[in-house]
Coordinates of C-alpha atoms in Angstrom, one line a residue:
X1 CA 63.2 30.1 -69.8
X2 CA 60.0 31.1 -71.6
X3 CA 60.2 31.1 -75.4
X4 CA 60.2 34.7 -76.7
X5 CA 57.4 35.7 -79.0
X6 CA 57.9 37.6 -82.3
X7 CA 55.3 39.3 -84.4
X8 CA 55.5 40.9 -87.8
X9 CA 53.7 43.6 -89.8
X10 CA 54.3 44.2 -93.5
X11 CA 53.6 47.3 -95.5
X12 CA 53.8 47.4 -99.3
X13 CA 54.2 44.8 -102.0
X14 CA 54.2 41.0 -102.4
X15 CA 58.0 41.1 -102.4
X16 CA 57.9 42.5 -98.8
X17 CA 55.5 39.8 -97.8
X18 CA 57.9 37.1 -99.1
X19 CA 60.8 38.7 -97.2
X20 CA 58.9 39.1 -94.0
X21 CA 57.9 35.4 -94.1
X22 CA 61.6 34.4 -94.7
X23 CA 62.8 36.5 -91.8
X24 CA 60.0 35.0 -89.7
X25 CA 61.4 31.5 -90.4
X26 CA 64.8 32.6 -89.3
X27 CA 63.4 33.6 -85.9
X28 CA 61.6 30.3 -85.6
X29 CA 64.8 28.4 -86.4
X30 CA 66.4 30.2 -83.5
X31 CA 63.7 29.1 -81.1
X32 CA 61.4 32.1 -81.2
X33 CA 57.6 31.6 -81.4
X34 CA 55.9 33.5 -84.2
X35 CA 52.6 35.0 -83.0
X36 CA 49.8 37.3 -84.3
X37 CA 50.5 41.1 -84.1
X38 CA 47.9 41.6 -81.3
X39 CA 49.3 38.8 -79.2
X40 CA 51.6 40.9 -77.0
X41 CA 54.9 39.8 -78.7
X42 CA 58.3 40.4 -77.1
X43 CA 59.7 41.5 -80.4
X44 CA 58.0 43.3 -83.2
X45 CA 59.4 43.5 -86.7
X46 CA 57.8 46.1 -89.1
X47 CA 58.7 45.7 -92.8
X48 CA 58.2 49.1 -94.4
X49 CA 57.6 50.4 -97.9
X50 CA 58.7 53.7 -99.6
X51 CA 56.4 53.5 -102.6
X52 CA 53.1 54.0 -100.9
X53 CA 52.1 57.4 -99.5
X54 CA 52.8 58.6 -96.0
X55 CA 55.5 56.0 -95.1
X56 CA 56.5 58.0 -92.0
X57 CA 52.9 58.2 -90.7
X58 CA 52.2 54.6 -91.4
X59 CA 55.4 53.5 -89.7
X60 CA 54.6 55.6 -86.6
X61 CA 51.1 54.3 -86.4
X62 CA 52.2 50.6 -86.5
X63 CA 54.9 51.2 -83.9
X64 CA 52.3 52.8 -81.6
X65 CA 49.9 49.9 -82.1
X66 CA 52.7 47.4 -81.3
X67 CA 53.5 49.1 -78.0
X68 CA 49.8 49.2 -77.1
X69 CA 49.9 45.4 -77.2
X70 CA 53.1 45.2 -75.2
X71 CA 54.7 48.4 -73.9
X72 CA 57.9 46.5 -73.1
X73 CA 58.4 45.0 -76.6
X74 CA 61.5 45.5 -78.7
X75 CA 60.6 47.2 -82.0
X76 CA 62.7 46.8 -85.1
X77 CA 62.1 48.5 -88.5
X78 CA 63.3 47.0 -91.8
X79 CA 62.4 47.5 -95.5
X80 CA 62.7 50.2 -98.1
X81 CA 61.8 53.1 -95.9
X82 CA 64.3 51.9 -93.3
X83 CA 67.1 52.0 -95.9
X84 CA 66.1 55.5 -97.1
X85 CA 65.5 57.2 -93.7
X86 CA 67.3 55.2 -91.0
X87 CA 68.2 58.1 -88.7
X88 CA 64.8 59.6 -89.0
X89 CA 63.1 56.3 -88.1
X90 CA 65.5 55.8 -85.2
X91 CA 64.1 59.0 -83.6
X92 CA 60.5 57.7 -83.6
X93 CA 59.5 57.0 -80.0
X94 CA 59.4 53.3 -79.3
X95 CA 61.8 52.3 -82.1
X96 CA 64.7 50.3 -80.8
X97 CA 66.5 49.3 -84.0
X98 CA 66.6 50.1 -87.7
X99 CA 68.2 47.7 -90.3
X100 CA 69.0 48.6 -93.9
X101 CA 68.7 46.5 -97.1
X102 CA 72.1 44.8 -96.6
X103 CA 71.4 43.9 -93.0
X104 CA 67.8 42.8 -92.7
X105 CA 68.4 39.2 -93.4
X106 CA 71.0 39.1 -90.6
X107 CA 68.6 40.7 -88.1
X108 CA 68.6 37.9 -85.6
X109 CA 72.5 37.8 -85.6
X110 CA 73.0 41.6 -85.6
X111 CA 70.5 42.3 -82.7
X112 CA 71.3 39.0 -80.8
X113 CA 70.3 39.9 -77.3
X114 CA 67.7 42.5 -78.4
X115 CA 69.1 45.1 -75.9
X116 CA 67.2 48.4 -76.0
X117 CA 69.1 51.7 -76.3
X118 CA 69.5 53.8 -73.1
X119 CA 66.4 55.8 -72.1
X120 CA 66.0 58.9 -74.2
X121 CA 68.4 57.7 -76.9
X122 CA 67.4 57.0 -80.5
X123 CA 67.2 53.4 -81.8
X124 CA 70.3 51.5 -82.9
X125 CA 70.9 52.0 -86.7
X126 CA 72.5 49.2 -88.8
X127 CA 72.2 50.5 -92.3
X128 CA 75.1 50.4 -94.8
X129 CA 75.0 52.5 -98.0
X130 CA 72.8 50.9 -100.6
X131 CA 75.9 50.0 -102.7
X132 CA 76.6 47.3 -100.0
X133 CA 73.4 45.5 -100.9
X134 CA 75.0 43.2 -103.5
X135 CA 74.0 39.8 -102.4
X136 CA 70.7 38.1 -103.5
X137 CA 68.7 36.7 -100.6
X138 CA 66.1 34.2 -101.7
X139 CA 62.7 34.5 -99.9
X140 CA 59.2 33.1 -100.1
X141 CA 56.0 33.4 -98.1
X142 CA 54.7 30.1 -96.6
X143 CA 51.8 29.4 -94.3
X144 CA 50.5 33.0 -94.6
X145 CA 48.3 32.5 -97.6
X146 CA 47.2 29.7 -100.0
X147 CA 49.4 31.2 -102.7
X148 CA 53.2 31.4 -102.1
X149 CA 55.0 34.5 -103.2
X150 CA 58.5 33.5 -104.3
X151 CA 61.2 36.2 -104.6
X152 CA 63.4 35.4 -107.6
X153 CA 65.0 38.8 -108.3
X154 CA 65.8 42.0 -106.3
X155 CA 66.9 45.5 -107.0
X156 CA 66.6 47.6 -110.2
X157 CA 69.1 49.2 -112.7
X158 CA 66.4 51.5 -114.2
X159 CA 66.2 55.2 -113.3
X160 CA 62.6 56.2 -113.6
X161 CA 62.3 59.8 -112.5
X162 CA 59.6 59.1 -109.8
X163 CA 61.0 56.0 -108.1
X164 CA 63.2 55.5 -105.0
X165 CA 63.4 51.7 -105.3
X166 CA 66.9 51.6 -106.7
X167 CA 68.0 53.8 -103.7
X168 CA 66.2 51.5 -101.3
X169 CA 67.0 48.0 -102.8
X170 CA 70.2 48.5 -104.8
X171 CA 71.1 47.1 -108.2
X172 CA 69.4 44.3 -110.0
X173 CA 70.5 40.8 -108.9
X174 CA 69.0 37.3 -108.7
X175 CA 69.7 33.7 -108.0
X176 CA 70.2 31.0 -110.7
X177 CA 67.5 29.1 -112.5
X178 CA 68.7 25.9 -110.8
X179 CA 68.5 27.5 -107.3
X180 CA 64.9 28.7 -108.0
X181 CA 63.9 25.3 -109.4
X182 CA 65.3 23.6 -106.2
X183 CA 63.3 26.0 -104.0
X184 CA 60.1 25.3 -106.0
X185 CA 60.7 21.6 -105.7
X186 CA 60.9 22.0 -101.9
X187 CA 57.7 24.0 -101.9
X188 CA 55.9 21.4 -104.0
X189 CA 56.8 18.8 -101.4
X190 CA 54.9 20.8 -98.8
X191 CA 51.7 20.8 -100.8
X192 CA 51.8 24.4 -102.2
X193 CA 49.5 24.6 -105.2
X194 CA 50.2 28.1 -106.6
X195 CA 53.4 30.2 -106.7
X196 CA 53.6 33.9 -107.7
X197 CA 57.0 34.9 -109.0
X198 CA 58.0 38.2 -107.5
X199 CA 60.8 40.7 -107.9
X200 CA 61.5 44.4 -108.1
X201 CA 62.1 44.2 -111.8
X202 CA 61.1 40.6 -112.4
X203 CA 61.8 40.5 -116.2
X204 CA 65.5 41.5 -115.5
X205 CA 66.1 38.1 -113.9
X206 CA 69.5 36.6 -114.6
X207 CA 72.2 39.0 -113.2
X208 CA 74.3 36.9 -110.9
X209 CA 77.4 36.9 -108.7
X210 CA 79.5 39.8 -107.5
X211 CA 80.1 41.1 -111.0
X212 CA 76.4 40.6 -112.0
X213 CA 77.0 38.7 -115.2
X214 CA 73.9 37.9 -117.2
X215 CA 74.2 34.1 -117.3
X216 CA 70.4 33.4 -117.8
X217 CA 67.2 35.3 -118.4
X218 CA 63.6 35.3 -117.4
X219 CA 62.6 33.2 -120.3
X220 CA 65.0 30.5 -119.2
X221 CA 63.4 30.6 -115.7
X222 CA 59.9 30.3 -117.0
X223 CA 60.7 27.3 -119.2
X224 CA 62.5 25.5 -116.4
X225 CA 59.7 26.0 -113.9
X226 CA 57.1 24.8 -116.3
X227 CA 58.7 21.3 -116.0
X228 CA 58.6 21.1 -112.2
X229 CA 56.1 18.5 -111.0
X230 CA 53.9 19.2 -108.1
X231 CA 53.0 22.9 -108.6
X232 CA 49.7 23.3 -110.3
X233 CA 49.9 27.1 -110.9
X234 CA 52.5 29.7 -111.5
X235 CA 51.7 33.4 -111.9
X236 CA 54.1 36.1 -113.1
X237 CA 53.7 39.3 -111.0
X238 CA 54.4 42.7 -112.4
X239 CA 56.7 42.7 -115.4
X240 CA 57.9 45.7 -117.4
X241 CA 56.4 45.8 -121.0
X242 CA 59.9 46.1 -122.6
X243 CA 60.9 42.9 -120.8
X244 CA 57.7 40.9 -121.3
X245 CA 58.9 39.5 -124.6
X246 CA 56.8 37.9 -127.4
X247 CA 58.5 34.6 -126.7
X248 CA 57.5 34.7 -123.0
X249 CA 53.9 35.6 -123.9
X250 CA 53.7 32.7 -126.5
X251 CA 55.2 30.3 -124.0
X252 CA 52.6 31.1 -121.3
X253 CA 49.9 30.6 -124.0
X254 CA 51.0 26.9 -124.4
X255 CA 52.3 26.4 -120.9
X256 CA 51.2 23.5 -118.7
X257 CA 51.3 25.5 -115.5
X258 CA 51.7 29.3 -116.1
X259 CA 48.4 31.1 -115.7
X260 CA 46.9 33.4 -118.4
X261 CA 47.3 36.4 -116.1
X262 CA 49.7 39.4 -116.6
X263 CA 50.3 42.6 -114.6
X264 CA 52.1 45.1 -116.8
X265 CA 52.9 48.6 -115.5
X266 CA 52.0 51.3 -118.0
X267 CA 52.2 54.4 -115.7
X268 CA 50.9 56.8 -118.5
X269 CA 49.2 56.5 -121.8
X270 CA 50.9 59.7 -123.0
X271 CA 54.3 59.4 -124.7
X272 CA 55.2 62.8 -123.5
X273 CA 54.7 61.8 -119.8
X274 CA 56.4 58.4 -120.4
X275 CA 59.5 60.4 -121.6
X276 CA 59.4 62.6 -118.5
X277 CA 59.1 59.5 -116.3
X278 CA 62.2 58.0 -118.1
X279 CA 60.3 54.9 -118.9
X280 CA 62.0 52.5 -121.4
X281 CA 59.1 52.1 -123.8
X282 CA 56.3 54.1 -125.5
X283 CA 52.6 53.4 -125.6
X284 CA 52.8 51.8 -129.0
X285 CA 54.9 48.9 -127.6
X286 CA 52.5 48.5 -124.7
X287 CA 49.6 48.3 -127.1
X288 CA 51.5 45.6 -129.1
X289 CA 52.0 43.5 -125.9
X290 CA 48.3 43.6 -125.0
X291 CA 47.3 42.8 -128.6
X292 CA 49.6 39.8 -128.7
X293 CA 48.4 38.5 -125.3
X294 CA 44.8 38.7 -126.4
X295 CA 45.5 37.1 -129.8
X296 CA 47.1 34.0 -128.2
X297 CA 45.0 34.0 -125.0
X298 CA 41.7 35.8 -125.5
X299 CA 40.6 34.9 -122.0
X300 CA 43.8 36.3 -120.3
X301 CA 43.5 38.8 -117.5
X302 CA 45.7 41.9 -117.8
X303 CA 46.3 44.3 -115.0
X304 CA 47.8 47.8 -115.4
X305 CA 49.6 50.2 -113.1
X306 CA 49.0 53.9 -113.8
X307 CA 50.3 57.0 -112.1
X308 CA 48.2 60.2 -112.5
X309 CA 49.1 63.8 -111.8
X310 CA 52.8 63.5 -112.7
X311 CA 54.6 66.8 -113.1
X312 CA 53.8 68.3 -116.5
X313 CA 50.6 66.2 -117.0
X314 CA 48.0 68.5 -118.4
X315 CA 44.3 67.8 -118.6
X316 CA 44.9 66.9 -122.3
X317 CA 47.7 64.4 -121.3
X318 CA 45.4 62.8 -118.7
X319 CA 42.5 62.5 -121.2
X320 CA 45.0 60.9 -123.6
X321 CA 45.8 58.3 -120.9
X322 CA 42.1 57.8 -120.1
X323 CA 41.2 57.2 -123.8
X324 CA 44.2 54.9 -124.3
X325 CA 43.1 52.7 -121.4
X326 CA 39.5 52.9 -122.3
X327 CA 40.3 51.5 -125.8
X328 CA 42.8 48.9 -124.5
X329 CA 41.5 45.3 -123.9
X330 CA 42.7 45.2 -120.2
X331 CA 40.9 43.8 -117.2
X332 CA 41.7 46.1 -114.2
X333 CA 43.8 49.1 -113.2
X334 CA 45.9 49.9 -110.2
X335 CA 45.8 53.7 -110.0
X336 CA 48.1 55.8 -107.9
X337 CA 48.1 59.6 -107.6
X338 CA 51.7 60.9 -108.1
X339 CA 53.5 61.4 -104.8
X340 CA 56.8 63.4 -104.5
X341 CA 59.8 61.4 -103.3
X342 CA 63.0 62.8 -102.1
X343 CA 66.2 62.3 -104.1
X344 CA 64.3 61.7 -107.3
X345 CA 64.2 63.8 -110.4
X346 CA 60.4 64.2 -110.8
X347 CA 59.8 66.9 -108.0
X348 CA 62.3 69.2 -109.8
X349 CA 60.3 69.1 -113.1
X350 CA 58.0 72.0 -114.0
X351 CA 54.2 71.8 -114.1
X352 CA 53.3 70.5 -110.6
X353 CA 49.7 69.2 -110.7
X354 CA 47.5 70.4 -107.9
X355 CA 46.5 67.7 -105.3
X356 CA 42.8 68.1 -106.1
X357 CA 43.5 67.4 -109.8
X358 CA 45.6 64.3 -108.9
X359 CA 42.7 62.9 -106.8
X360 CA 40.0 63.8 -109.4
X361 CA 42.0 61.9 -112.0
X362 CA 42.6 59.0 -109.7
X363 CA 38.8 58.7 -109.1
X364 CA 38.1 58.8 -112.8
X365 CA 40.5 56.0 -113.6
X366 CA 39.4 53.9 -110.7
X367 CA 35.9 54.2 -112.0
X368 CA 37.1 53.0 -115.4
X369 CA 38.8 50.1 -113.7
X370 CA 35.6 48.9 -112.1
X371 CA 33.8 49.1 -115.5
X372 CA 36.6 47.1 -117.2
X373 CA 36.7 44.5 -114.4
X374 CA 32.9 44.0 -114.6
X375 CA 33.0 43.7 -118.3
X376 CA 35.9 41.2 -118.2
X377 CA 34.1 39.1 -115.5
X378 CA 30.9 39.3 -117.4
X379 CA 32.5 37.7 -120.5
X380 CA 33.1 34.5 -118.5
X381 CA 29.7 34.0 -117.0
X382 CA 28.5 30.5 -117.8
X383 CA 31.9 29.0 -118.2
X384 CA 33.2 26.1 -116.1
X385 CA 36.6 26.6 -114.6
X386 CA 38.9 25.6 -111.6
X387 CA 38.9 27.8 -108.6
X388 CA 41.7 27.7 -105.9
X389 CA 40.3 29.0 -102.6
X390 CA 42.2 31.2 -100.2
X391 CA 42.3 30.9 -96.4
X392 CA 41.2 34.5 -95.8
X393 CA 37.7 34.6 -94.3
X394 CA 35.7 37.8 -93.9
X395 CA 32.2 38.0 -92.6
X396 CA 31.6 34.3 -93.2
X397 CA 32.8 34.6 -96.8
X398 CA 35.9 33.2 -98.5
X399 CA 37.3 33.9 -101.9
X400 CA 39.2 32.0 -104.6
X401 CA 40.7 32.6 -108.0
X402 CA 40.2 31.2 -111.4
X403 CA 43.3 30.6 -113.6
X404 CA 42.7 34.0 -115.3
X405 CA 42.4 35.8 -111.9
X406 CA 38.7 36.2 -111.6
X407 CA 37.8 36.5 -107.9
X408 CA 35.1 34.0 -106.9
X409 CA 33.2 34.5 -103.6
X410 CA 31.8 31.6 -101.5
X411 CA 30.3 30.9 -98.2
X412 CA 33.0 29.8 -95.8
X413 CA 33.7 26.1 -95.7
X414 CA 36.8 24.9 -94.0
X415 CA 37.0 22.0 -96.4
X416 CA 37.5 24.4 -99.3
X417 CA 40.6 26.2 -97.9
X418 CA 43.5 25.6 -100.2
X419 CA 41.5 23.3 -102.4
X420 CA 40.9 23.4 -106.2
X421 CA 37.2 23.2 -107.1
X422 CA 35.6 22.9 -110.5
X423 CA 32.7 25.4 -110.7
X424 CA 30.4 27.1 -113.2
X425 CA 30.6 30.9 -113.1
X426 CA 27.1 32.3 -112.8
X427 CA 26.9 36.0 -112.1
X428 CA 28.9 39.2 -111.2
X429 CA 27.5 40.5 -107.9
X430 CA 27.2 44.3 -107.0
X431 CA 30.7 44.1 -105.3
X432 CA 32.3 43.0 -108.6
X433 CA 32.9 39.5 -107.4
X434 CA 32.0 36.4 -109.3
X435 CA 29.4 34.0 -108.0
X436 CA 29.4 30.3 -109.0
X437 CA 27.6 27.0 -108.7
X438 CA 28.6 23.4 -108.2
X439 CA 26.7 20.5 -109.8
X440 CA 23.7 22.8 -110.5
X441 CA 23.2 23.8 -106.9
X442 CA 23.9 27.5 -106.3
X443 CA 25.9 27.5 -103.1
X444 CA 28.9 29.5 -104.0
X445 CA 27.3 32.9 -103.7
X446 CA 27.8 36.1 -101.8

């Protein structure tokens, strides 16, 4: 009997990539062969997101593309959008099964024979209420990129007025420090050089077991991982400013392995809007976090998430955010126009911002981000640093990252993939990428 082929497509965040990779390994353990999306797979698994815009449209498009490659394929939808809209997704032509948050890691067992529903019938739905998603499922990406995304936490207990993530992923939960350390040790044995710690609300790490007792915290985890031999770099992905404590920041500053790179969601530089968003901090605390990072790590890279056009955001509120970010010593921005989500409080608030204003404000802040990134990169021209090269190749070019997340471009060289190289940073090119040189010979250029 010919080995069945399975292919995956992931929408959304690093956490989704780690979970897709984990599900992929489950298929391989059962004898399936993992192939590229375009390789006419027998089974397609599409991992969806509810945070990005137009989840329905994106899901339909990927389903359509999968069936172009193999019209007879079995198509399964998992992920946040699958938990929020399972019946709606099951009606999409070509979708054969939809699995919710509590079921996705049992996909191979639940679907077993991968039998399609009768002609004209909607896809099979296996989606429990989100309250059933109480177990923490560890996951990590491996073999997909040079860096490994390691999921150490899931779910969220916060109730931000714009966010569906608690509805899609459930309450905050995580594994133990010891279980994460053991997984990292296993990854180190495979030659992984860099691990990015991921989670829905990463700084809330430590709630464990069926009664979700807080037995440990994120600081405990960071300290323990710093002692694991074999991993050269750790990065902390997005961490709420109220959970990124002074002790964590100071520890990273003296760490052997944690990189001077932070991604801290702000969402708005207006305290009025932060209140409407139900965020758990005000701009003054955010300012304090950035100031401390730059005090103890002047070279640190700081990324910021911002939402513009939130209900009630006037032009004056937006300008307050713009000025706040302009004055803040941060390195780049991830800017999102506000998008209405069902079953959240935000759409019921007064003061809807017109779409054109949302997009105008997005454009302005993205322009500011490019300026900040160029300025940050420019501060490091002339410095020598270690660059870890990725295995993504585009138009004969490859890229790598410095410890403080400066993206370095190089001509493709297979010997550089996954390797750490000591280089001198030489110039920021028109694409806002860093060029570099080795031993005085300028070969690492775009």
